[in-house]
Coordinates of C-alpha atoms in Angstrom, one line a residue:
Chain A
M1 CA 4.9 4.6 -41.7
L2 CA 6.4 2.3 -39.2
R3 CA 8.4 0.8 -42.1
A4 CA 10.1 4.2 -42.5
I5 CA 10.6 4.8 -39.3
T6 CA 12.2 1.4 -38.8
L7 CA 14.8 1.8 -41.9
R8 CA 15.9 5.0 -40.5
H9 CA 16.5 3.7 -37.4
L10 CA 18.9 1.1 -39.6
I11 CA 20.2 3.6 -41.7
A12 CA 21.2 5.9 -38.5
H13 CA 22.3 3.3 -36.4
A14 CA 24.0 0.5 -37.8
P15 CA 27.3 2.0 -39.1
R16 CA 27.8 3.2 -35.5
S17 CA 27.1 -0.5 -33.7
I18 CA 28.5 -2.1 -35.6
Y19 CA 31.8 0.4 -35.0
S20 CA 30.9 0.3 -31.4
C21 CA 30.9 -3.7 -30.8
R22 CA 35.1 -3.6 -32.5
H23 CA 37.3 -4.8 -29.6
L24 CA 34.6 -4.1 -26.9
G25 CA 33.7 -6.5 -24.3
T26 CA 31.1 -7.6 -21.6
L27 CA 31.4 -7.0 -18.7
V28 CA 29.0 -9.6 -15.9
I29 CA 28.5 -7.7 -12.4
A30 CA 28.6 -10.7 -10.1
E31 CA 27.4 -11.3 -6.8
H32 CA 29.2 -14.1 -4.0
E33 CA 28.8 -15.4 -1.2
G34 CA 31.0 -17.6 0.8
G35 CA 33.5 -17.3 -1.1
S36 CA 32.0 -18.4 -4.4
L37 CA 29.8 -16.9 -7.1
S38 CA 26.0 -17.3 -6.9
G39 CA 23.9 -19.5 -9.0
T40 CA 22.0 -16.5 -10.4
S41 CA 25.3 -14.6 -11.2
L42 CA 26.4 -18.1 -13.1
S43 CA 23.2 -17.7 -15.4
S44 CA 24.3 -14.1 -16.1
I45 CA 27.8 -15.6 -17.2
E46 CA 26.0 -18.1 -19.8
A47 CA 24.0 -15.1 -21.0
A48 CA 27.4 -13.1 -21.7
S49 CA 28.5 -15.9 -23.4
K50 CA 26.0 -15.9 -26.0
L51 CA 26.6 -12.3 -26.7
L52 CA 30.0 -13.1 -27.8
C53 CA 30.8 -12.4 -31.4
K54 CA 34.3 -12.0 -33.4
D55 CA 34.0 -8.0 -32.9
N56 CA 33.1 -8.6 -29.1
N57 CA 35.2 -11.5 -27.4
S58 CA 36.2 -10.5 -24.6
L59 CA 34.4 -11.4 -21.1
S60 CA 35.1 -10.1 -17.9
L61 CA 33.8 -10.3 -14.8
L62 CA 33.0 -7.3 -11.7
L63 CA 33.3 -8.7 -7.8
A64 CA 33.2 -6.4 -5.2
G65 CA 33.5 -6.9 -1.3
T66 CA 36.4 -7.1 0.8
G67 CA 38.3 -9.9 2.6
P68 CA 39.6 -13.1 1.8
S69 CA 36.3 -14.2 0.8
L70 CA 35.6 -11.6 -2.2
Q71 CA 39.5 -13.1 -3.1
E72 CA 38.8 -16.5 -2.7
A73 CA 35.3 -15.6 -4.9
A74 CA 37.9 -14.3 -7.6
T75 CA 39.6 -17.2 -7.7
N76 CA 36.9 -19.7 -8.2
A77 CA 34.7 -17.5 -10.5
A78 CA 38.6 -17.0 -12.7
S79 CA 37.9 -20.7 -13.9
C80 CA 34.4 -21.3 -13.8
H81 CA 33.8 -20.9 -17.0
P82 CA 35.7 -21.2 -20.2
C83 CA 34.6 -17.5 -22.0
I84 CA 35.8 -15.7 -19.0
S85 CA 38.8 -13.6 -19.8
Q86 CA 39.6 -11.7 -17.1
V87 CA 38.1 -10.9 -13.3
L88 CA 38.4 -7.4 -11.8
V89 CA 38.1 -7.3 -8.0
A90 CA 37.4 -3.9 -6.2
D91 CA 38.1 -4.4 -2.6
S92 CA 36.7 -1.9 -0.2
D93 CA 35.0 -1.9 3.2
K94 CA 32.6 1.0 0.8
F95 CA 31.3 -3.4 -0.9
K96 CA 31.1 -4.9 2.2
H97 CA 27.3 -4.5 1.9
T98 CA 25.8 -4.6 -1.5
L99 CA 24.6 -1.2 -1.3
A100 CA 23.6 0.5 -4.5
E101 CA 25.2 3.8 -4.5
P102 CA 29.0 2.9 -4.3
W103 CA 28.1 0.0 -6.3
A104 CA 26.3 1.8 -8.8
K105 CA 29.7 4.4 -8.9
L106 CA 32.0 1.3 -8.8
I107 CA 30.3 0.3 -12.1
H108 CA 30.8 4.1 -13.9
L109 CA 34.1 4.2 -13.0
V110 CA 35.1 0.7 -14.5
Q111 CA 32.9 1.5 -17.3
Q112 CA 34.7 4.4 -17.9
K113 CA 38.0 3.0 -18.0
H114 CA 37.0 -0.5 -19.9
E115 CA 34.5 1.2 -22.3
Y116 CA 32.2 -2.5 -22.5
S117 CA 30.1 -2.6 -25.3
H118 CA 27.4 -4.7 -22.8
I119 CA 27.4 -5.0 -18.9
V120 CA 24.7 -8.0 -17.7
T121 CA 23.9 -8.7 -14.5
A122 CA 21.1 -10.7 -12.7
S123 CA 17.4 -9.8 -11.9
S124 CA 17.6 -10.8 -8.4
S125 CA 16.9 -8.3 -5.8
F126 CA 20.8 -7.2 -6.1
G127 CA 20.9 -6.8 -10.1
K128 CA 17.4 -5.0 -10.0
N129 CA 18.6 -2.4 -7.5
I130 CA 22.0 -1.2 -8.7
L131 CA 21.8 -1.8 -12.5
P132 CA 19.2 1.1 -13.5
R133 CA 20.9 3.1 -11.0
A134 CA 24.3 2.2 -12.9
A135 CA 22.6 2.6 -16.3
A136 CA 21.2 6.4 -15.2
L137 CA 24.5 7.1 -14.4
L138 CA 25.9 6.3 -17.4
D139 CA 23.1 7.9 -19.2
V140 CA 21.8 4.9 -20.8
S141 CA 18.3 2.8 -20.4
P142 CA 18.6 -0.5 -19.3
I143 CA 16.6 -3.7 -20.7
T144 CA 15.8 -5.8 -17.5
D145 CA 15.0 -9.7 -17.2
V146 CA 15.7 -10.2 -20.6
I147 CA 14.8 -13.9 -21.2
E148 CA 16.0 -14.2 -24.6
I149 CA 18.9 -12.9 -26.8
S150 CA 18.3 -12.4 -30.3
E151 CA 20.4 -10.6 -31.3
P152 CA 23.8 -8.4 -29.6
R153 CA 21.5 -5.9 -29.2
T154 CA 17.7 -7.3 -29.5
F155 CA 15.9 -8.9 -26.5
V156 CA 13.2 -10.4 -25.5
R157 CA 11.7 -9.7 -22.7
P158 CA 8.2 -10.8 -21.0
I159 CA 5.6 -7.3 -19.9
Y160 CA 2.2 -7.4 -18.5
A161 CA 3.1 -10.0 -16.2
G162 CA 4.6 -12.6 -18.2
N163 CA 1.4 -12.3 -20.8
A164 CA 2.9 -10.6 -23.6
L165 CA 6.6 -10.7 -25.0
C166 CA 8.3 -7.6 -26.3
T167 CA 11.2 -7.7 -28.5
I168 CA 13.6 -4.9 -28.0
R169 CA 16.4 -3.2 -29.9
Y170 CA 18.9 -1.3 -27.8
T171 CA 19.6 2.0 -30.7
G172 CA 21.5 4.0 -27.6
S173 CA 25.0 4.3 -27.2
N174 CA 27.7 2.2 -25.0
P175 CA 26.8 0.3 -22.7
C176 CA 23.7 -1.8 -23.6
M177 CA 22.7 -2.3 -20.1
L178 CA 20.9 -5.9 -19.0
T179 CA 19.2 -7.9 -15.8
I180 CA 18.7 -11.3 -17.4
R181 CA 16.3 -13.6 -15.7
S182 CA 18.4 -16.3 -14.4
T183 CA 15.4 -19.4 -15.0
S184 CA 16.0 -18.6 -18.8
F185 CA 19.7 -19.1 -19.1
P186 CA 20.3 -22.2 -16.9
A187 CA 24.3 -22.7 -16.5
S188 CA 26.0 -24.7 -18.2
A189 CA 26.7 -28.4 -16.7
S190 CA 30.3 -27.9 -17.7
L191 CA 31.0 -25.7 -14.2
D192 CA 33.9 -27.6 -13.6
S193 CA 36.0 -27.8 -16.9
K194 CA 38.9 -26.7 -15.5
T195 CA 40.2 -24.4 -18.3
N196 CA 42.9 -22.1 -17.9
A197 CA 42.4 -19.5 -15.1
A198 CA 41.8 -15.8 -16.4
P199 CA 43.9 -13.4 -14.6
I200 CA 42.5 -11.6 -12.1
H201 CA 43.2 -7.8 -11.4
Q202 CA 42.4 -5.0 -8.9
V203 CA 40.4 -2.4 -9.5
D204 CA 42.0 1.3 -8.9
L205 CA 39.8 3.0 -6.2
S206 CA 41.6 5.7 -6.0
S207 CA 39.5 8.0 -7.9
F208 CA 36.7 6.5 -5.9
G209 CA 35.7 9.0 -2.7
E210 CA 33.4 9.4 -0.6
E211 CA 30.2 7.7 -0.1
G212 CA 28.2 8.2 3.1
S213 CA 24.3 8.9 2.3
C214 CA 23.0 5.3 3.2
R215 CA 24.2 2.9 5.8
Y216 CA 23.5 -0.9 6.2
V217 CA 21.9 -1.2 9.5
K218 CA 21.1 -5.2 9.8
Q219 CA 19.9 -8.3 7.2
S220 CA 17.3 -10.7 8.5
K221 CA 17.3 -14.0 7.0
Q222 CA 16.0 -17.4 6.6
E223 CA 17.7 -20.3 7.5
S224 CA 16.6 -22.6 5.6
E225 CA 18.0 -26.6 4.7
R226 CA 15.3 -26.6 2.0
P227 CA 16.8 -25.9 -2.2
D228 CA 16.5 -22.4 -3.1
L229 CA 13.4 -21.3 -4.4
G230 CA 14.8 -19.8 -7.6
S231 CA 16.6 -23.0 -8.4
A232 CA 14.6 -25.5 -7.4
R233 CA 13.9 -28.8 -9.4
V234 CA 10.6 -29.4 -7.7
V235 CA 8.9 -26.4 -6.0
I236 CA 5.6 -27.1 -4.1
T237 CA 3.3 -24.2 -3.3
G238 CA 0.2 -23.1 -1.2
G239 CA -1.8 -21.0 -1.5
R240 CA -5.0 -19.1 0.5
A241 CA -6.8 -22.4 1.2
L242 CA -4.1 -23.6 3.5
K243 CA -6.3 -21.6 5.9
S244 CA -3.2 -21.1 8.5
A245 CA 0.4 -21.1 9.3
E246 CA -0.5 -24.6 11.3
N247 CA -1.6 -26.1 7.8
F248 CA 1.2 -25.1 5.9
K249 CA 3.4 -27.4 7.8
I250 CA 1.8 -30.6 5.5
V251 CA 3.1 -28.7 2.1
E252 CA 6.7 -28.4 3.6
K253 CA 6.0 -31.8 4.7
L254 CA 5.4 -33.2 1.2
A255 CA 8.4 -30.5 0.0
E256 CA 10.7 -32.5 2.5
K257 CA 9.8 -35.8 0.9
L258 CA 10.3 -34.6 -2.1
G259 CA 13.8 -32.5 -1.7
A260 CA 11.8 -29.6 -2.6
A261 CA 11.4 -26.0 -2.2
V262 CA 8.5 -24.3 -0.6
G263 CA 6.7 -21.3 -2.6
A264 CA 3.6 -19.2 -1.8
T265 CA 1.1 -17.1 -3.3
R266 CA 0.6 -13.6 -2.4
A267 CA -2.5 -13.9 0.0
A268 CA -0.9 -17.0 1.7
V269 CA 2.1 -14.2 2.5
D270 CA -0.1 -11.5 3.2
A271 CA -2.4 -14.2 5.7
G272 CA 1.0 -14.6 7.1
Y273 CA 1.2 -18.3 6.8
V274 CA 5.1 -18.0 5.1
P275 CA 7.6 -15.2 5.3
N276 CA 7.4 -12.7 2.3
E277 CA 10.4 -14.4 -0.1
L278 CA 8.7 -17.3 -0.7
Q279 CA 6.2 -15.3 -2.8
V280 CA 6.0 -16.8 -6.4
G281 CA 4.6 -14.5 -9.1
Q282 CA 5.0 -11.2 -10.9
T283 CA 6.4 -9.2 -8.0
G284 CA 7.6 -12.2 -6.0
K285 CA 10.3 -15.2 -7.5
I286 CA 10.0 -16.5 -10.7
V287 CA 10.6 -20.0 -10.9
A288 CA 10.8 -22.7 -13.7
P289 CA 11.9 -25.8 -12.1
Q290 CA 10.8 -29.4 -13.7
L291 CA 8.3 -29.6 -11.1
Y292 CA 5.3 -27.2 -9.6
M293 CA 2.4 -28.6 -7.5
A294 CA 0.1 -26.0 -6.9
F295 CA -2.2 -26.5 -3.8
G296 CA -5.2 -24.4 -3.3
V297 CA -3.7 -21.6 -5.6
S298 CA -6.8 -20.3 -7.4
G299 CA -4.2 -19.0 -9.9
A300 CA -4.3 -15.4 -10.5
I301 CA -2.6 -13.7 -13.5
Q302 CA 0.1 -12.2 -11.2
H303 CA 0.7 -15.6 -9.7
I304 CA 1.0 -17.7 -13.2
A305 CA 3.7 -14.8 -14.5
G306 CA 5.8 -16.7 -11.7
M307 CA 5.4 -20.0 -12.6
R308 CA 4.4 -20.5 -16.2
D309 CA 7.9 -21.3 -17.6
S310 CA 7.8 -24.6 -15.1
K311 CA 8.4 -28.1 -17.4
V312 CA 5.3 -30.3 -15.6
I313 CA 2.7 -28.2 -13.7
V314 CA 0.3 -30.2 -11.2
A315 CA -2.9 -27.8 -9.8
V316 CA -4.6 -29.8 -6.5
N317 CA -7.8 -27.4 -5.5
K318 CA -11.4 -27.4 -4.9
D319 CA -12.7 -24.8 -7.1
A320 CA -13.1 -27.6 -10.8
D321 CA -13.2 -23.9 -12.3
A322 CA -10.1 -22.3 -11.0
P323 CA -7.8 -20.6 -13.8
I324 CA -4.6 -22.3 -12.1
F325 CA -6.3 -25.8 -14.3
Q326 CA -5.8 -24.0 -17.6
V327 CA -1.9 -23.8 -17.3
A328 CA -1.9 -27.2 -15.1
D329 CA -0.5 -30.4 -17.1
Y330 CA -2.0 -32.6 -14.5
G331 CA -4.9 -31.8 -12.5
L332 CA -7.1 -33.0 -9.4
V333 CA -9.7 -31.9 -8.1
G334 CA -10.3 -32.4 -4.6
D335 CA -9.6 -31.9 -0.9
L336 CA -5.8 -30.7 -0.3
F337 CA -5.8 -31.8 2.8
E338 CA -7.1 -35.2 2.2
I339 CA -4.6 -35.4 -1.3
I340 CA -1.3 -33.9 0.4
P341 CA -1.0 -36.6 3.4
E342 CA -2.0 -39.4 1.2
L343 CA 0.9 -37.8 -1.5
I344 CA 3.3 -38.3 1.3
E345 CA 2.4 -41.7 1.8
K346 CA 2.6 -43.0 -1.5
L347 CA 4.9 -40.8 -3.1
P348 CA 8.4 -42.9 -3.3
E349 CA 11.1 -41.8 -1.0
K350 CA 13.7 -39.4 -2.5
K351 CA 17.1 -40.2 -4.0
Chain B
M1 CA 9.2 18.8 4.4
K2 CA 7.2 17.9 1.3
I3 CA 6.7 14.2 -0.2
M4 CA 6.4 13.7 -4.1
V5 CA 4.7 10.4 -5.1
A6 CA 5.4 9.5 -8.8
I7 CA 2.0 7.9 -10.1
K8 CA 1.2 5.7 -13.4
R9 CA -1.6 4.8 -15.0
V10 CA -1.7 1.4 -16.6
V11 CA -4.1 -1.4 -17.5
D12 CA -6.3 -2.3 -14.8
Y13 CA -4.3 -5.5 -12.6
A14 CA -7.4 -7.5 -13.4
V15 CA -7.9 -7.1 -17.2
K16 CA -6.7 -9.7 -19.7
I17 CA -4.6 -8.0 -21.5
R18 CA -5.0 -8.4 -25.8
I19 CA -2.8 -7.9 -28.1
K20 CA -2.4 -5.5 -31.2
S21 CA -3.0 -7.3 -34.2
D22 CA -0.5 -5.4 -35.4
K23 CA 1.7 -6.5 -32.8
T24 CA 3.2 -3.2 -32.4
G25 CA 1.8 -3.4 -28.4
V26 CA -0.7 -4.2 -26.1
E27 CA -4.5 -3.3 -26.8
T28 CA -5.3 -0.2 -24.7
S29 CA -8.4 1.4 -25.8
N30 CA -11.6 0.7 -24.6
V31 CA -9.7 -0.9 -21.7
K32 CA -10.5 -0.4 -17.7
M33 CA -7.0 1.8 -16.6
S34 CA -6.2 2.1 -12.8
M35 CA -3.2 3.7 -11.0
N36 CA -0.8 1.1 -10.5
P37 CA -1.2 -1.1 -7.5
F38 CA 2.7 0.0 -6.6
C39 CA 2.1 3.7 -7.2
E40 CA -1.4 3.2 -4.7
I41 CA 0.4 2.0 -1.6
A42 CA 3.6 4.9 -2.6
L43 CA 0.8 7.3 -2.4
E44 CA -0.8 5.6 0.9
E45 CA 2.9 5.8 2.7
A46 CA 3.6 9.6 1.9
L47 CA -0.5 10.6 3.1
K48 CA 0.7 8.7 6.6
I49 CA 3.5 10.1 7.0
K50 CA 2.1 13.6 6.6
E51 CA -0.3 12.5 8.8
S52 CA 2.2 11.3 11.9
K53 CA 2.8 14.8 11.2
L54 CA 6.6 14.1 9.6
A55 CA 5.6 16.1 6.2
S56 CA 3.4 19.0 5.7
E57 CA 2.4 18.3 1.9
V58 CA 2.0 15.7 -0.3
I59 CA 2.2 16.2 -4.2
A60 CA 1.2 13.4 -6.6
V61 CA 3.0 13.7 -10.3
S62 CA 1.9 11.6 -13.2
I63 CA 3.8 11.8 -16.5
G64 CA 1.7 10.9 -19.6
P65 CA -1.2 11.6 -21.9
A66 CA -4.0 13.6 -21.2
Q67 CA -6.3 10.9 -19.4
C68 CA -3.5 10.9 -16.4
V69 CA -5.3 13.5 -14.8
D70 CA -8.2 11.2 -13.9
T71 CA -5.3 8.9 -12.4
L72 CA -4.2 12.1 -10.1
R73 CA -7.8 13.1 -9.2
T74 CA -7.8 9.3 -7.6
G75 CA -4.9 10.2 -5.9
L76 CA -6.2 13.5 -4.9
A77 CA -9.0 11.6 -3.8
M78 CA -7.0 9.6 -1.8
G79 CA -5.6 12.4 0.4
A80 CA -3.2 14.1 -2.3
D81 CA -2.7 17.8 -1.6
R82 CA -2.3 18.7 -5.1
A83 CA -0.7 17.1 -8.3
I84 CA 1.1 17.8 -11.3
H85 CA 0.9 16.5 -14.9
V86 CA 3.5 16.0 -17.3
D87 CA 2.1 15.9 -20.7
A88 CA 4.0 13.5 -22.6
P89 CA 3.4 10.4 -24.9
A90 CA 2.6 7.3 -22.9
T91 CA 5.7 5.7 -24.5
L92 CA 8.7 7.0 -22.2
F93 CA 10.6 5.0 -21.4
P94 CA 11.9 4.7 -17.2
L95 CA 15.3 6.3 -18.1
S96 CA 13.1 10.0 -19.6
I97 CA 10.6 9.6 -17.1
A98 CA 13.5 9.6 -14.3
K99 CA 14.8 12.8 -16.3
I100 CA 11.6 14.2 -16.2
L101 CA 10.8 13.6 -12.7
K102 CA 14.6 14.6 -11.6
A103 CA 13.6 18.2 -12.9
L104 CA 10.6 18.3 -11.2
V105 CA 12.0 17.6 -7.6
D106 CA 14.3 20.4 -8.8
V107 CA 11.9 22.6 -9.2
E108 CA 9.6 21.5 -5.8
K109 CA 12.6 19.9 -3.7
P110 CA 10.4 17.8 -1.5
G111 CA 12.5 15.7 1.1
L112 CA 11.3 12.5 0.3
L113 CA 10.2 11.0 -3.1
I114 CA 8.1 7.4 -3.5
L115 CA 7.5 5.7 -6.0
G116 CA 6.1 2.2 -6.6
K117 CA 8.7 -0.3 -7.3
Q118 CA 7.4 -1.7 -10.8
A119 CA 4.8 -0.2 -13.0
I120 CA 2.8 -3.8 -13.9
D121 CA 2.4 -3.1 -17.4
D122 CA 6.1 -3.1 -18.5
D123 CA 7.5 -4.5 -15.4
C124 CA 10.7 -2.5 -15.5
N125 CA 11.7 -1.9 -12.1
Q126 CA 13.9 0.8 -12.8
T127 CA 12.8 4.5 -12.9
G128 CA 12.9 4.8 -8.5
Q129 CA 16.8 3.6 -8.9
M130 CA 17.0 5.8 -11.8
V131 CA 16.0 9.0 -10.6
A132 CA 18.0 8.5 -7.4
G133 CA 21.3 7.8 -9.6
L134 CA 20.4 11.1 -11.6
L135 CA 19.7 13.0 -8.0
N136 CA 22.5 11.2 -6.2
W137 CA 20.3 10.5 -3.6
P138 CA 20.5 7.6 -1.4
Q139 CA 17.8 4.9 -2.7
G140 CA 15.9 2.6 -0.4
T141 CA 14.1 0.0 -2.5
F142 CA 11.7 -2.6 -2.8
A143 CA 10.3 -1.7 1.4
S144 CA 8.4 -3.1 3.5
K145 CA 9.1 -0.9 6.3
V146 CA 9.4 3.1 6.3
V147 CA 10.9 4.9 9.1
L148 CA 11.4 8.5 9.8
D149 CA 13.4 10.2 12.0
K150 CA 13.1 14.0 11.4
E151 CA 15.6 14.6 13.9
K152 CA 18.4 13.3 12.5
N153 CA 16.8 13.6 8.9
V154 CA 16.8 9.9 8.0
A155 CA 14.9 7.2 7.3
T156 CA 14.9 3.9 8.3
V157 CA 14.1 1.1 5.5
D158 CA 13.5 -2.5 5.7
R159 CA 13.8 -3.9 2.4
E160 CA 12.4 -6.9 0.7
V161 CA 15.7 -9.0 -0.7
D162 CA 16.0 -12.6 -2.1
G163 CA 16.6 -14.3 1.0
G164 CA 15.1 -12.1 3.5
L165 CA 15.1 -8.8 4.5
E166 CA 17.5 -6.2 4.6
T167 CA 17.5 -2.9 6.9
L168 CA 19.0 0.0 5.3
C169 CA 19.4 3.8 6.6
L170 CA 19.1 6.7 4.6
D171 CA 20.0 10.5 4.8
L172 CA 16.9 12.5 4.0
P173 CA 16.2 13.5 0.6
A174 CA 15.9 10.3 -0.2
V175 CA 14.4 7.8 -3.0
I176 CA 12.0 5.1 -1.9
T177 CA 10.2 2.4 -4.0
T178 CA 7.6 0.5 -2.4
D179 CA 7.0 -3.5 -2.2
L180 CA 3.6 -4.8 -1.8
R181 CA 3.9 -5.3 2.0
L182 CA 4.9 -1.8 3.2
N183 CA 0.7 -1.1 3.5
Q184 CA -2.7 -1.4 2.8
P185 CA -3.9 1.6 0.5
R186 CA -7.3 3.4 1.2
Y187 CA -9.9 3.8 -0.8
A188 CA -11.3 7.1 -1.4
T189 CA -14.8 8.4 -0.4
L190 CA -17.0 9.9 -1.9
P191 CA -17.0 13.2 0.5
N192 CA -13.1 13.0 -1.2
I193 CA -13.7 12.6 -4.3
M194 CA -16.2 15.7 -4.4
K195 CA -13.0 17.2 -2.7
A196 CA -10.3 16.3 -4.8
K197 CA -12.6 18.2 -8.0
S198 CA -11.5 21.4 -6.3
K199 CA -7.6 20.5 -5.7
P200 CA -5.2 22.0 -8.1
I201 CA -3.4 20.1 -11.0
K202 CA -1.0 21.7 -12.4
K203 CA 0.2 21.1 -16.1
M204 CA 3.8 21.1 -17.3
T205 CA 5.2 20.2 -20.6
P206 CA 8.8 17.8 -21.4
Q207 CA 10.1 21.4 -23.1
E208 CA 9.3 23.4 -19.7
L209 CA 11.5 21.6 -17.5
K210 CA 14.0 21.1 -20.4
V211 CA 14.4 17.5 -20.7
E212 CA 15.0 16.3 -23.9
I213 CA 13.1 13.4 -24.8
R214 CA 15.4 10.7 -26.4
S215 CA 14.4 6.7 -26.5
D216 CA 17.7 4.5 -26.9
M217 CA 15.4 1.7 -27.7
E218 CA 12.6 0.2 -30.1
V219 CA 10.1 -2.1 -29.9
L220 CA 10.4 -4.2 -32.5
H221 CA 7.1 -6.6 -32.0
V222 CA 5.1 -7.8 -29.1
K223 CA 3.9 -11.3 -29.3
E224 CA 1.7 -13.7 -27.3
P225 CA 3.8 -16.3 -24.9
Q226 CA 3.4 -20.1 -26.5
K227 CA 0.2 -21.3 -24.7
R228 CA 0.8 -24.3 -22.8
K229 CA -1.3 -27.0 -23.9
A230 CA -3.7 -28.4 -22.7
G231 CA -3.5 -30.9 -19.7
V232 CA -6.0 -33.6 -18.1
I233 CA -8.0 -33.9 -14.8
L234 CA -7.1 -37.0 -13.1
S235 CA -9.5 -39.1 -10.7
S236 CA -7.2 -39.7 -7.9
V237 CA -3.4 -39.6 -6.4
D238 CA -2.3 -43.1 -7.5
E239 CA -3.5 -41.8 -11.0
L240 CA -1.0 -38.8 -10.6
I241 CA 2.0 -40.4 -8.8
D242 CA 1.8 -42.6 -11.6
K243 CA 1.9 -39.7 -14.5
L244 CA 4.7 -38.2 -12.7
K245 CA 6.4 -41.1 -12.6
N246 CA 6.4 -42.8 -16.2
E247 CA 4.6 -40.4 -18.3
A248 CA 6.4 -36.8 -16.9
H249 CA 9.6 -38.4 -15.5
V250 CA 9.9 -36.2 -13.2
I251 CA 9.9 -37.8 -9.9

């Protein structure tokens, strides 16, 4: 029965999808700050470049915002990846903040004009907020948090907190809309390979209209000198066992020594030891560093979801039966208040 | 003002899931099911708003097979006034759910629609944004604080975004999706569970709501993620540093 359905789908959709792929391109929705693209946007470009084939060979980038920093970001973006064929720029006060309402409308407008086969953005809080809204306006189903592109319309995404991997085929009409998990598509190192800069075009916003139902009030950002949690090479995480915000400082001290980012479990965040945006897990940040060190973390399903793809996992816990030891490459059973200071003392200085 | 809350029945968050032997999905029969944790938070927020006299009625809605009624009863026991069950297959994608919710909003005309930010089974994080788009309502996603101003008819929402918090001001009607930090959902007490049995649950179908269920995605298979190879328990910090340096080459 299942096979029959699959076959019927193949017959019904294959000719159309081949046809619709012709002369079409991919659009990447990019975020920028301070005149350059965000790291997660570079990952989405990397993912989009995997969609290119002989029928789908153009990669456009859409940037929006206002003022000189937007223009600077566009210039930088135009030569940041060899696959980029053009940069679209929407310059308006409406995009001063990344509000979903004007952004979704913008994507809708750009899609109507250029008819892309794919629209890709990162699974950042920006991408998660805007892409599904834009998809609804275009009446298509988006596919979020893609970790693998098997074919131009076949993708793998984790479900159930990463405890299952689901392979999905998109059979709907264009565009096929994706958010990608940045840690699964690391931006290639050849970023400063100066190829010819792609042309920059302004998006015609004359038909855009007014949008007034949502207003930006303010933003409170955590300023930190430590590397960004999402892209750090080393992440040091503390859990409930740290017992207080004061004690959490030893985790931060160790992170400093290793040049690492600091993460936390939900329990540590809920108890107020650290701010929300440091939460690693199914509903927080997904990280995949070279080294992940978990201190006083029991290893709940929801936490493992956020760090299971780390290259090397170290767990330090008093409880030898803690589930975290099942995913750890190296485990130490003991008191973190003794082990962390010893680590700080004995670890070599970071390069 | 009425508040509508969308509720999903999912495999309980503490259950270790099993993948069906034919790889078509995750085993859900004979598995403990509960209300999606984010939906509980959504409902709690709606109840709090009603308790502060800023809303007159809280309507809980669930879309799916017959057992969703159990989840709705839980919602009624927490304090929702009435419920709507839209009888539909369990396999609907968020676009269809959003269309059904839009149709229900058109019927019930709530001033606020609150949803969880994501369901912990499909982990999509789409439905709220999609229904907001279909309704052309403003959206406040990943909310960690909601303040309603009845006179100005606006909601001020703190959102959990990468790197911090963002505050938005939304004209009502609006869609809000809840993050974990928004509130602590209450437990249903036994008297309230008994009372919930007499609260009305209206049954509807997508056909009645004139929503055409169309699928533009196909699940090819579901498999287990790669297992990590077994690790080792070390005896000292020195050994750990040595392993990280000379075996894993990460420091």
